[in-house]
Amino acid sequence: MAALPHQLAGACLTCPSLSSTRVSRKTWAHNKHSQKSYVVRAAVTAPGVGVSTAETRERARLKEMFEEAYERCRTAPMQGVAFNVEDFHTAIQEYDFNSEIGTKVTGTVFNTDANGALVDITAKSSAYLPTREVCIYDVKHVKDAGIVNGLREEFIIIGENSNDDSLILSLRSIQYDLAWERCRQLQAEDVVVKGKVVGANKGGVVALVEGLRGFVPFSQISTKSPAEELIDKDIPLKFVEVDEEQSRLVLSNRKAMADSQAQLGIGSVLIGTVQSLKPYGAFIDIGGINGLLHVSQISHDRVSDIATVLQPGDALKVMILSHDRERGRVSLSTKKLEPTPGDMIRNPKLVFEKAEEMAQTFRQRIAQAEAMARADMLRFQPESGLTLSSDGILGPLSSDLPPEGLDLGGDISPAED
């Protein structure tokens, strides 16, 4: 029994106090919660070992594929590829072009406005075609020169826009080159062309031919009209000098008129344009020469009002009746071209269709009349030693005709007073 208090005292000494016991309980609870959290985290993170293993296998598989692809590229780079080296160089040549000034490129118009047009020339940026470079003639809008979306044309590079490095194109320069080439060809052929007078100075007038401005000296103008009266009129011209390098184009109206007048033979059929109407007839422009179609030479039927048959600007076929070179007068006729009298009034189209045929008939009648006139003359001039057959052919005197001629006075009674 004596030992019992001693043991109890020892027990009290070794047992923790109440407060300490409470702390211990809290600590125990915390430790217990930590153990549970550890168990939960362990349960959650434990499968991660499998995920890492799957990623490792995937990376290994991709590495193996990459190594195989690398080996194929190293040993057989073009295996299974339809696009070879030659195709590559061809593609480069097709889409790579020289952008230097003066280079010709082909492009497609895809946008237009009042200032110009955007053109796709397969460059890094689109090119621009200003309105002033659209045509050799002055136009207000690109559409006036036929520039529309979708148009594919050849252009020439004339500059570069410093703001966006886009190229500036021109059609005008190409057309100028073609115009000079055309003028050289026309000069070689020595043909007559029409030129519109657009200006004048002290030495002559300026005429527009094939889109180029040419100079016509006063010495080479056949008309005596003042230069101001020729403005905006079309005159016949021939080329005297064509020099593209010096931009020198000299023309002559006098040479063109000389050639035109040489073709004005009696009975010739020409195409003319009615210039003006007068009470006595109509003035017709035939290749730069004004001829008079008198009212009496319009039709076999009477024409009381010329305006009912002709109007200024009408195109028609006329025949040359006479040509006074000294006075510069040409008389014309449509009356002689009528298949039936009055056709010029009722059916002028038929008159123009039959013009050459009727003119041929007119020329034959003129030839017969001249032959008869020569025959009559030869009958009274046997000393010429020539005679005219019934066919109108000149030849030597026949044996049945005495050299001294015919005595035409014996059988003819003297004329009465």
PDB file of C-alpha atoms in Angstrom, residues 64-363:
ATOM      1  CA  GLU A  64      12.123   7.841 -84.923  1.00  0.00           C
ATOM      2  CA  MET A  65       9.853   9.331 -87.645  1.00  0.00           C
ATOM      3  CA  PHE A  66      12.028  12.449 -87.845  1.00  0.00           C
ATOM      4  CA  GLU A  67      15.179  10.368 -88.179  1.00  0.00           C
ATOM      5  CA  GLU A  68      13.593   8.337 -90.980  1.00  0.00           C
ATOM      6  CA  ALA A  69      12.479  11.507 -92.787  1.00  0.00           C
ATOM      7  CA  TYR A  70      15.923  13.015 -92.390  1.00  0.00           C
ATOM      8  CA  GLU A  71      17.503   9.904 -93.826  1.00  0.00           C
ATOM      9  CA  ARG A  72      15.161   9.979 -96.837  1.00  0.00           C
ATOM     10  CA  CYS A  73      15.907  13.664 -97.455  1.00  0.00           C
ATOM     11  CA  ARG A  74      19.622  12.924 -97.280  1.00  0.00           C
ATOM     12  CA  THR A  75      19.648   9.832 -99.490  1.00  0.00           C
ATOM     13  CA  ALA A  76      16.627  10.357-101.854  1.00  0.00           C
ATOM     14  CA  PRO A  77      15.323  13.956-101.574  1.00  0.00           C
ATOM     15  CA  MET A  78      13.142  13.855-104.738  1.00  0.00           C
ATOM     16  CA  GLN A  79      11.592  10.438-104.165  1.00  0.00           C
ATOM     17  CA  GLY A  80       7.813  10.615-104.688  1.00  0.00           C
ATOM     18  CA  VAL A  81       7.908  14.322-105.701  1.00  0.00           C
ATOM     19  CA  ALA A  82       6.468  15.226-109.133  1.00  0.00           C
ATOM     20  CA  PHE A  83       7.991  18.756-109.091  1.00  0.00           C
ATOM     21  CA  ASN A  84      11.609  18.460-110.283  1.00  0.00           C
ATOM     22  CA  VAL A  85      14.441  20.965-110.566  1.00  0.00           C
ATOM     23  CA  GLU A  86      13.616  21.864-114.161  1.00  0.00           C
ATOM     24  CA  ASP A  87      10.054  22.689-113.155  1.00  0.00           C
ATOM     25  CA  PHE A  88      11.395  24.888-110.374  1.00  0.00           C
ATOM     26  CA  HIS A  89      13.597  26.911-112.739  1.00  0.00           C
ATOM     27  CA  THR A  90      10.719  27.218-115.200  1.00  0.00           C
ATOM     28  CA  ALA A  91       8.476  28.577-112.470  1.00  0.00           C
ATOM     29  CA  ILE A  92      11.118  31.107-111.500  1.00  0.00           C
ATOM     30  CA  GLN A  93      11.450  32.315-115.087  1.00  0.00           C
ATOM     31  CA  GLU A  94       7.678  32.559-115.418  1.00  0.00           C
ATOM     32  CA  TYR A  95       7.032  34.643-112.327  1.00  0.00           C
ATOM     33  CA  ASP A  96      10.299  36.550-112.050  1.00  0.00           C
ATOM     34  CA  PHE A  97      10.683  39.437-114.509  1.00  0.00           C
ATOM     35  CA  ASN A  98      12.943  42.393-115.087  1.00  0.00           C
ATOM     36  CA  SER A  99      11.445  45.548-113.576  1.00  0.00           C
ATOM     37  CA  GLU A 100      13.841  47.988-115.205  1.00  0.00           C
ATOM     38  CA  ILE A 101      12.490  51.029-117.038  1.00  0.00           C
ATOM     39  CA  GLY A 102      11.813  50.220-120.683  1.00  0.00           C
ATOM     40  CA  THR A 103      10.967  46.570-120.023  1.00  0.00           C
ATOM     41  CA  LYS A 104       7.765  45.236-121.580  1.00  0.00           C
ATOM     42  CA  VAL A 105       5.494  43.182-119.317  1.00  0.00           C
ATOM     43  CA  THR A 106       2.137  41.497-119.743  1.00  0.00           C
ATOM     44  CA  GLY A 107      -0.552  42.222-117.183  1.00  0.00           C
ATOM     45  CA  THR A 108      -4.285  42.073-116.476  1.00  0.00           C
ATOM     46  CA  VAL A 109      -6.369  45.105-115.531  1.00  0.00           C
ATOM     47  CA  PHE A 110      -8.372  44.475-112.347  1.00  0.00           C
ATOM     48  CA  ASN A 111      -9.474  47.942-111.229  1.00  0.00           C
ATOM     49  CA  THR A 112     -10.152  51.272-112.963  1.00  0.00           C
ATOM     50  CA  ASP A 113     -10.995  54.783-111.808  1.00  0.00           C
ATOM     51  CA  ALA A 114     -10.929  58.345-113.104  1.00  0.00           C
ATOM     52  CA  ASN A 115      -7.158  58.610-112.636  1.00  0.00           C
ATOM     53  CA  GLY A 116      -6.020  55.334-114.179  1.00  0.00           C
ATOM     54  CA  ALA A 117      -6.048  51.564-113.748  1.00  0.00           C
ATOM     55  CA  LEU A 118      -4.434  48.951-111.518  1.00  0.00           C
ATOM     56  CA  VAL A 119      -2.703  46.135-113.366  1.00  0.00           C
ATOM     57  CA  ASP A 120      -1.622  42.724-112.082  1.00  0.00           C
ATOM     58  CA  ILE A 121       1.788  41.905-113.565  1.00  0.00           C
ATOM     59  CA  THR A 122       2.551  39.020-111.110  1.00  0.00           C
ATOM     60  CA  ALA A 123       4.962  41.218-109.176  1.00  0.00           C
ATOM     61  CA  LYS A 124       5.188  41.735-105.433  1.00  0.00           C
ATOM     62  CA  SER A 125       2.757  44.623-105.785  1.00  0.00           C
ATOM     63  CA  SER A 126       0.287  45.766-108.439  1.00  0.00           C
ATOM     64  CA  ALA A 127       1.356  48.252-111.126  1.00  0.00           C
ATOM     65  CA  TYR A 128      -0.413  51.490-112.046  1.00  0.00           C
ATOM     66  CA  LEU A 129      -1.444  52.787-115.479  1.00  0.00           C
ATOM     67  CA  PRO A 130      -2.153  56.559-115.373  1.00  0.00           C
ATOM     68  CA  THR A 131      -4.828  57.996-117.652  1.00  0.00           C
ATOM     69  CA  ARG A 132      -2.267  60.125-119.506  1.00  0.00           C
ATOM     70  CA  GLU A 133      -0.394  56.934-120.471  1.00  0.00           C
ATOM     71  CA  VAL A 134      -3.438  55.001-121.657  1.00  0.00           C
ATOM     72  CA  CYS A 135      -3.581  56.135-125.288  1.00  0.00           C
ATOM     73  CA  ILE A 136      -1.702  58.092-127.911  1.00  0.00           C
ATOM     74  CA  TYR A 137      -4.778  60.329-128.184  1.00  0.00           C
ATOM     75  CA  ASP A 138      -6.101  62.481-125.337  1.00  0.00           C
ATOM     76  CA  VAL A 139      -8.811  60.706-123.322  1.00  0.00           C
ATOM     77  CA  LYS A 140     -10.634  61.736-120.139  1.00  0.00           C
ATOM     78  CA  HIS A 141     -11.171  58.221-118.756  1.00  0.00           C
ATOM     79  CA  VAL A 142      -9.359  54.942-119.267  1.00  0.00           C
ATOM     80  CA  LYS A 143     -12.599  53.334-120.449  1.00  0.00           C
ATOM     81  CA  ASP A 144     -12.616  55.743-123.411  1.00  0.00           C
ATOM     82  CA  ALA A 145      -9.533  53.878-124.660  1.00  0.00           C
ATOM     83  CA  GLY A 146     -11.056  50.433-124.053  1.00  0.00           C
ATOM     84  CA  ILE A 147      -9.289  49.783-120.734  1.00  0.00           C
ATOM     85  CA  VAL A 148     -11.702  47.653-118.681  1.00  0.00           C
ATOM     86  CA  ASN A 149     -11.391  45.039-115.938  1.00  0.00           C
ATOM     87  CA  GLY A 150     -10.125  41.727-117.249  1.00  0.00           C
ATOM     88  CA  LEU A 151      -8.242  43.235-120.196  1.00  0.00           C
ATOM     89  CA  ARG A 152      -4.897  41.492-120.719  1.00  0.00           C
ATOM     90  CA  GLU A 153      -2.385  43.627-122.568  1.00  0.00           C
ATOM     91  CA  GLU A 154       1.308  44.254-123.021  1.00  0.00           C
ATOM     92  CA  PHE A 155       2.626  47.326-121.196  1.00  0.00           C
ATOM     93  CA  ILE A 156       5.989  49.041-120.869  1.00  0.00           C
ATOM     94  CA  ILE A 157       7.529  50.122-117.551  1.00  0.00           C
ATOM     95  CA  ILE A 158       8.231  53.871-117.532  1.00  0.00           C
ATOM     96  CA  GLY A 159       8.857  54.556-113.842  1.00  0.00           C
ATOM     97  CA  GLU A 160       8.447  53.646-110.183  1.00  0.00           C
ATOM     98  CA  ASN A 161       6.305  55.177-107.472  1.00  0.00           C
ATOM     99  CA  SER A 162       8.590  56.226-104.615  1.00  0.00           C
ATOM    100  CA  ASN A 163       5.782  56.042-102.042  1.00  0.00           C
ATOM    101  CA  ASP A 164       5.003  52.323-102.297  1.00  0.00           C
ATOM    102  CA  ASP A 165       7.631  51.057-104.801  1.00  0.00           C
ATOM    103  CA  SER A 166       4.887  50.141-107.300  1.00  0.00           C
ATOM    104  CA  LEU A 167       5.692  50.280-111.018  1.00  0.00           C
ATOM    105  CA  ILE A 168       4.207  52.829-113.434  1.00  0.00           C
ATOM    106  CA  LEU A 169       3.109  51.436-116.807  1.00  0.00           C
ATOM    107  CA  SER A 170       2.347  52.925-120.211  1.00  0.00           C
ATOM    108  CA  LEU A 171       0.480  51.970-123.360  1.00  0.00           C
ATOM    109  CA  ARG A 172       1.092  55.353-124.950  1.00  0.00           C
ATOM    110  CA  SER A 173       4.814  54.668-125.470  1.00  0.00           C
ATOM    111  CA  ILE A 174       4.104  51.389-127.243  1.00  0.00           C
ATOM    112  CA  GLN A 175       1.518  53.058-129.474  1.00  0.00           C
ATOM    113  CA  TYR A 176       4.010  55.805-130.369  1.00  0.00           C
ATOM    114  CA  ASP A 177       6.506  53.205-131.559  1.00  0.00           C
ATOM    115  CA  LEU A 178       3.816  51.535-133.664  1.00  0.00           C
ATOM    116  CA  ALA A 179       2.718  54.901-135.097  1.00  0.00           C
ATOM    117  CA  TRP A 180       6.247  55.752-136.259  1.00  0.00           C
ATOM    118  CA  GLU A 181       6.569  52.313-137.815  1.00  0.00           C
ATOM    119  CA  ARG A 182       3.254  52.803-139.599  1.00  0.00           C
ATOM    120  CA  CYS A 183       4.341  56.207-140.964  1.00  0.00           C
ATOM    121  CA  ARG A 184       7.580  54.735-142.308  1.00  0.00           C
ATOM    122  CA  GLN A 185       5.557  52.048-144.054  1.00  0.00           C
ATOM    123  CA  LEU A 186       3.146  54.570-145.569  1.00  0.00           C
ATOM    124  CA  GLN A 187       6.060  56.691-146.778  1.00  0.00           C
ATOM    125  CA  ALA A 188       7.622  53.664-148.466  1.00  0.00           C
ATOM    126  CA  GLU A 189       4.307  52.900-150.159  1.00  0.00           C
ATOM    127  CA  ASP A 190       3.982  56.559-151.231  1.00  0.00           C
ATOM    128  CA  VAL A 191       0.291  56.680-150.393  1.00  0.00           C
ATOM    129  CA  VAL A 192      -2.014  59.610-149.675  1.00  0.00           C
ATOM    130  CA  VAL A 193      -3.352  59.846-146.113  1.00  0.00           C
ATOM    131  CA  LYS A 194      -5.813  62.116-144.355  1.00  0.00           C
ATOM    132  CA  GLY A 195      -4.537  64.454-141.632  1.00  0.00           C
ATOM    133  CA  LYS A 196      -6.499  66.698-139.286  1.00  0.00           C
ATOM    134  CA  VAL A 197      -5.132  70.223-138.910  1.00  0.00           C
ATOM    135  CA  VAL A 198      -4.830  70.931-135.175  1.00  0.00           C
ATOM    136  CA  GLY A 199      -2.646  74.042-135.133  1.00  0.00           C
ATOM    137  CA  ALA A 200      -0.824  76.703-137.116  1.00  0.00           C
ATOM    138  CA  ASN A 201       2.278  78.882-136.854  1.00  0.00           C
ATOM    139  CA  LYS A 202       4.262  81.300-139.000  1.00  0.00           C
ATOM    140  CA  GLY A 203       5.794  78.546-141.113  1.00  0.00           C
ATOM    141  CA  GLY A 204       2.816  76.306-141.735  1.00  0.00           C
ATOM    142  CA  VAL A 205       0.215  74.115-140.051  1.00  0.00           C
ATOM    143  CA  VAL A 206       0.374  71.149-137.693  1.00  0.00           C
ATOM    144  CA  ALA A 207      -1.587  68.058-138.720  1.00  0.00           C
ATOM    145  CA  LEU A 208      -2.344  64.874-136.800  1.00  0.00           C
ATOM    146  CA  VAL A 209      -1.473  61.692-138.728  1.00  0.00           C
ATOM    147  CA  GLU A 210      -1.599  58.224-137.144  1.00  0.00           C
ATOM    148  CA  GLY A 211      -1.659  59.935-133.764  1.00  0.00           C
ATOM    149  CA  LEU A 212       1.583  61.850-134.455  1.00  0.00           C
ATOM    150  CA  ARG A 213       1.901  65.600-134.929  1.00  0.00           C
ATOM    151  CA  GLY A 214       3.400  66.437-138.315  1.00  0.00           C
ATOM    152  CA  PHE A 215       4.405  69.753-139.859  1.00  0.00           C
ATOM    153  CA  VAL A 216       3.067  70.965-143.214  1.00  0.00           C
ATOM    154  CA  PRO A 217       4.981  74.025-144.525  1.00  0.00           C
ATOM    155  CA  PHE A 218       2.958  76.707-146.308  1.00  0.00           C
ATOM    156  CA  SER A 219       5.000  75.973-149.432  1.00  0.00           C
ATOM    157  CA  GLN A 220       3.522  72.462-149.386  1.00  0.00           C
ATOM    158  CA  ILE A 221      -0.122  73.544-149.071  1.00  0.00           C
ATOM    159  CA  SER A 222      -2.002  73.791-152.365  1.00  0.00           C
ATOM    160  CA  THR A 223      -4.913  75.918-151.147  1.00  0.00           C
ATOM    161  CA  LYS A 224      -4.633  79.668-150.759  1.00  0.00           C
ATOM    162  CA  SER A 225      -6.943  79.727-147.746  1.00  0.00           C
ATOM    163  CA  PRO A 226      -5.594  81.256-144.514  1.00  0.00           C
ATOM    164  CA  ALA A 227      -4.195  78.806-141.988  1.00  0.00           C
ATOM    165  CA  GLU A 228      -6.957  79.639-139.507  1.00  0.00           C
ATOM    166  CA  GLU A 229      -9.565  78.342-141.944  1.00  0.00           C
ATOM    167  CA  LEU A 230      -7.841  74.971-142.102  1.00  0.00           C
ATOM    168  CA  ILE A 231      -8.072  74.304-138.342  1.00  0.00           C
ATOM    169  CA  ASP A 232     -10.095  71.137-137.537  1.00  0.00           C
ATOM    170  CA  LYS A 233     -10.283  70.222-141.225  1.00  0.00           C
ATOM    171  CA  ASP A 234      -9.033  66.997-142.797  1.00  0.00           C
ATOM    172  CA  ILE A 235      -6.645  67.491-145.715  1.00  0.00           C
ATOM    173  CA  PRO A 236      -4.887  64.952-147.969  1.00  0.00           C
ATOM    174  CA  LEU A 237      -1.180  64.566-147.233  1.00  0.00           C
ATOM    175  CA  LYS A 238       1.888  62.659-148.340  1.00  0.00           C
ATOM    176  CA  PHE A 239       4.999  61.949-146.291  1.00  0.00           C
ATOM    177  CA  VAL A 240       8.132  63.960-147.043  1.00  0.00           C
ATOM    178  CA  GLU A 241      10.324  63.080-144.043  1.00  0.00           C
ATOM    179  CA  VAL A 242       9.867  60.520-141.259  1.00  0.00           C
ATOM    180  CA  ASP A 243      12.612  60.659-138.618  1.00  0.00           C
ATOM    181  CA  GLU A 244      11.710  59.021-135.308  1.00  0.00           C
ATOM    182  CA  GLU A 245      15.069  59.712-133.654  1.00  0.00           C
ATOM    183  CA  GLN A 246      14.709  63.462-134.248  1.00  0.00           C
ATOM    184  CA  SER A 247      10.920  63.361-133.744  1.00  0.00           C
ATOM    185  CA  ARG A 248      10.622  65.010-137.147  1.00  0.00           C
ATOM    186  CA  LEU A 249       7.568  64.390-139.338  1.00  0.00           C
ATOM    187  CA  VAL A 250       7.205  66.579-142.448  1.00  0.00           C
ATOM    188  CA  LEU A 251       4.159  66.316-144.723  1.00  0.00           C
ATOM    189  CA  SER A 252       3.003  67.749-148.039  1.00  0.00           C
ATOM    190  CA  ASN A 253      -0.497  68.637-149.141  1.00  0.00           C
ATOM    191  CA  ARG A 254       0.666  69.766-152.578  1.00  0.00           C
ATOM    192  CA  LYS A 255       2.053  66.333-153.509  1.00  0.00           C
ATOM    193  CA  ALA A 256      -1.107  64.629-152.295  1.00  0.00           C
ATOM    194  CA  MET A 257      -3.285  66.959-154.373  1.00  0.00           C
ATOM    195  CA  ALA A 258      -1.164  66.351-157.449  1.00  0.00           C
ATOM    196  CA  ASP A 259      -1.657  62.610-157.120  1.00  0.00           C
ATOM    197  CA  SER A 260      -5.373  63.033-156.539  1.00  0.00           C
ATOM    198  CA  GLN A 261      -5.802  65.254-159.572  1.00  0.00           C
ATOM    199  CA  ALA A 262      -3.912  62.775-161.729  1.00  0.00           C
ATOM    200  CA  GLN A 263      -6.660  60.268-161.000  1.00  0.00           C
ATOM    201  CA  LEU A 264      -9.438  62.639-162.053  1.00  0.00           C
ATOM    202  CA  GLY A 265      -9.920  61.224-165.520  1.00  0.00           C
ATOM    203  CA  ILE A 266     -13.156  61.847-167.410  1.00  0.00           C
ATOM    204  CA  GLY A 267     -15.537  59.006-166.582  1.00  0.00           C
ATOM    205  CA  SER A 268     -13.720  58.020-163.382  1.00  0.00           C
ATOM    206  CA  VAL A 269     -15.909  56.984-160.454  1.00  0.00           C
ATOM    207  CA  LEU A 270     -14.894  58.261-157.014  1.00  0.00           C
ATOM    208  CA  ILE A 271     -16.360  58.104-153.540  1.00  0.00           C
ATOM    209  CA  GLY A 272     -17.121  61.534-152.114  1.00  0.00           C
ATOM    210  CA  THR A 273     -18.764  63.230-149.172  1.00  0.00           C
ATOM    211  CA  VAL A 274     -21.346  65.999-149.386  1.00  0.00           C
ATOM    212  CA  GLN A 275     -19.791  69.125-147.869  1.00  0.00           C
ATOM    213  CA  SER A 276     -22.492  71.737-148.431  1.00  0.00           C
ATOM    214  CA  LEU A 277     -25.683  72.413-150.379  1.00  0.00           C
ATOM    215  CA  LYS A 278     -26.377  75.406-152.591  1.00  0.00           C
ATOM    216  CA  PRO A 279     -29.456  76.304-154.653  1.00  0.00           C
ATOM    217  CA  TYR A 280     -27.555  75.411-157.824  1.00  0.00           C
ATOM    218  CA  GLY A 281     -25.976  72.153-156.601  1.00  0.00           C
ATOM    219  CA  ALA A 282     -23.921  70.319-153.980  1.00  0.00           C
ATOM    220  CA  PHE A 283     -20.207  70.561-153.247  1.00  0.00           C
ATOM    221  CA  ILE A 284     -18.632  67.135-152.902  1.00  0.00           C
ATOM    222  CA  ASP A 285     -15.269  66.388-151.265  1.00  0.00           C
ATOM    223  CA  ILE A 286     -13.397  63.809-153.354  1.00  0.00           C
ATOM    224  CA  GLY A 287     -10.059  63.118-151.715  1.00  0.00           C
ATOM    225  CA  GLY A 288      -9.422  66.658-150.564  1.00  0.00           C
ATOM    226  CA  ILE A 289     -10.722  68.254-153.765  1.00  0.00           C
ATOM    227  CA  ASN A 290     -14.103  69.969-153.886  1.00  0.00           C
ATOM    228  CA  GLY A 291     -16.207  69.170-156.930  1.00  0.00           C
ATOM    229  CA  LEU A 292     -19.572  70.571-157.959  1.00  0.00           C
ATOM    230  CA  LEU A 293     -22.520  68.273-158.499  1.00  0.00           C
ATOM    231  CA  HIS A 294     -24.832  70.588-160.394  1.00  0.00           C
ATOM    232  CA  VAL A 295     -28.535  70.197-159.759  1.00  0.00           C
ATOM    233  CA  SER A 296     -29.027  69.269-163.410  1.00  0.00           C
ATOM    234  CA  GLN A 297     -26.503  66.400-163.004  1.00  0.00           C
ATOM    235  CA  ILE A 298     -28.118  64.741-159.992  1.00  0.00           C
ATOM    236  CA  SER A 299     -30.812  62.816-161.874  1.00  0.00           C
ATOM    237  CA  HIS A 300     -32.595  62.561-165.196  1.00  0.00           C
ATOM    238  CA  ASP A 301     -35.741  63.504-163.331  1.00  0.00           C
ATOM    239  CA  ARG A 302     -36.126  67.091-162.238  1.00  0.00           C
ATOM    240  CA  VAL A 303     -34.865  67.863-158.738  1.00  0.00           C
ATOM    241  CA  SER A 304     -36.689  70.843-157.273  1.00  0.00           C
ATOM    242  CA  ASP A 305     -35.092  70.633-153.803  1.00  0.00           C
ATOM    243  CA  ILE A 306     -31.597  69.190-153.439  1.00  0.00           C
ATOM    244  CA  ALA A 307     -32.130  68.597-149.715  1.00  0.00           C
ATOM    245  CA  THR A 308     -34.705  65.911-150.531  1.00  0.00           C
ATOM    246  CA  VAL A 309     -31.966  63.887-152.247  1.00  0.00           C
ATOM    247  CA  LEU A 310     -28.701  64.827-150.469  1.00  0.00           C
ATOM    248  CA  GLN A 311     -27.648  66.001-147.030  1.00  0.00           C
ATOM    249  CA  PRO A 312     -24.263  67.249-145.755  1.00  0.00           C
ATOM    250  CA  GLY A 313     -22.187  64.300-144.605  1.00  0.00           C
ATOM    251  CA  ASP A 314     -23.744  61.818-147.031  1.00  0.00           C
ATOM    252  CA  ALA A 315     -21.303  59.482-148.778  1.00  0.00           C
ATOM    253  CA  LEU A 316     -21.953  58.783-152.434  1.00  0.00           C
ATOM    254  CA  LYS A 317     -20.357  57.737-155.691  1.00  0.00           C
ATOM    255  CA  VAL A 318     -19.871  60.361-158.370  1.00  0.00           C
ATOM    256  CA  MET A 319     -18.452  60.378-161.868  1.00  0.00           C
ATOM    257  CA  ILE A 320     -16.012  62.982-163.231  1.00  0.00           C
ATOM    258  CA  LEU A 321     -17.568  64.931-166.082  1.00  0.00           C
ATOM    259  CA  SER A 322     -14.818  67.510-166.541  1.00  0.00           C
ATOM    260  CA  HIS A 323     -11.706  68.799-164.792  1.00  0.00           C
ATOM    261  CA  ASP A 324     -10.318  72.284-165.305  1.00  0.00           C
ATOM    262  CA  ARG A 325      -6.805  72.003-163.831  1.00  0.00           C
ATOM    263  CA  GLU A 326      -5.956  75.663-164.359  1.00  0.00           C
ATOM    264  CA  ARG A 327      -9.030  76.935-162.558  1.00  0.00           C
ATOM    265  CA  GLY A 328      -9.187  73.992-160.160  1.00  0.00           C
ATOM    266  CA  ARG A 329     -12.798  73.144-160.999  1.00  0.00           C
ATOM    267  CA  VAL A 330     -14.232  69.652-161.149  1.00  0.00           C
ATOM    268  CA  SER A 331     -17.687  68.881-162.496  1.00  0.00           C
ATOM    269  CA  LEU A 332     -19.424  65.761-161.176  1.00  0.00           C
ATOM    270  CA  SER A 333     -22.455  63.712-162.084  1.00  0.00           C
ATOM    271  CA  THR A 334     -24.676  61.026-160.615  1.00  0.00           C
ATOM    272  CA  LYS A 335     -27.136  61.402-163.452  1.00  0.00           C
ATOM    273  CA  LYS A 336     -24.834  59.457-165.814  1.00  0.00           C
ATOM    274  CA  LEU A 337     -24.709  56.594-163.297  1.00  0.00           C
ATOM    275  CA  GLU A 338     -28.470  55.974-163.198  1.00  0.00           C
ATOM    276  CA  PRO A 339     -29.422  52.570-164.663  1.00  0.00           C
ATOM    277  CA  THR A 340     -32.934  53.962-165.136  1.00  0.00           C
ATOM    278  CA  PRO A 341     -33.848  57.648-165.256  1.00  0.00           C
ATOM    279  CA  GLY A 342     -34.897  58.807-161.777  1.00  0.00           C
ATOM    280  CA  ASP A 343     -33.079  56.061-159.824  1.00  0.00           C
ATOM    281  CA  MET A 344     -31.002  58.637-157.965  1.00  0.00           C
ATOM    282  CA  ILE A 345     -34.237  59.924-156.417  1.00  0.00           C
ATOM    283  CA  ARG A 346     -36.090  56.634-155.939  1.00  0.00           C
ATOM    284  CA  ASN A 347     -33.269  54.131-155.366  1.00  0.00           C
ATOM    285  CA  PRO A 348     -29.834  55.740-154.848  1.00  0.00           C
ATOM    286  CA  LYS A 349     -28.436  52.466-153.458  1.00  0.00           C
ATOM    287  CA  LEU A 350     -28.917  50.820-156.850  1.00  0.00           C
ATOM    288  CA  VAL A 351     -27.138  53.751-158.509  1.00  0.00           C
ATOM    289  CA  PHE A 352     -24.068  53.259-156.304  1.00  0.00           C
ATOM    290  CA  GLU A 353     -24.075  49.489-156.877  1.00  0.00           C
ATOM    291  CA  LYS A 354     -24.153  49.928-160.663  1.00  0.00           C
ATOM    292  CA  ALA A 355     -21.858  52.977-160.707  1.00  0.00           C
ATOM    293  CA  GLU A 356     -18.772  51.307-162.219  1.00  0.00           C
ATOM    294  CA  GLU A 357     -20.865  49.466-164.808  1.00  0.00           C
ATOM    295  CA  MET A 358     -22.704  52.601-165.924  1.00  0.00           C
ATOM    296  CA  ALA A 359     -19.433  54.580-165.959  1.00  0.00           C
ATOM    297  CA  GLN A 360     -17.906  51.960-168.249  1.00  0.00           C
ATOM    298  CA  THR A 361     -20.831  52.367-170.620  1.00  0.00           C
ATOM    299  CA  PHE A 362     -20.370  56.142-170.514  1.00  0.00           C
ATOM    300  CA  ARG A 363     -16.657  55.833-171.330  1.00  0.00           C
TER     301      ARG A 363
END
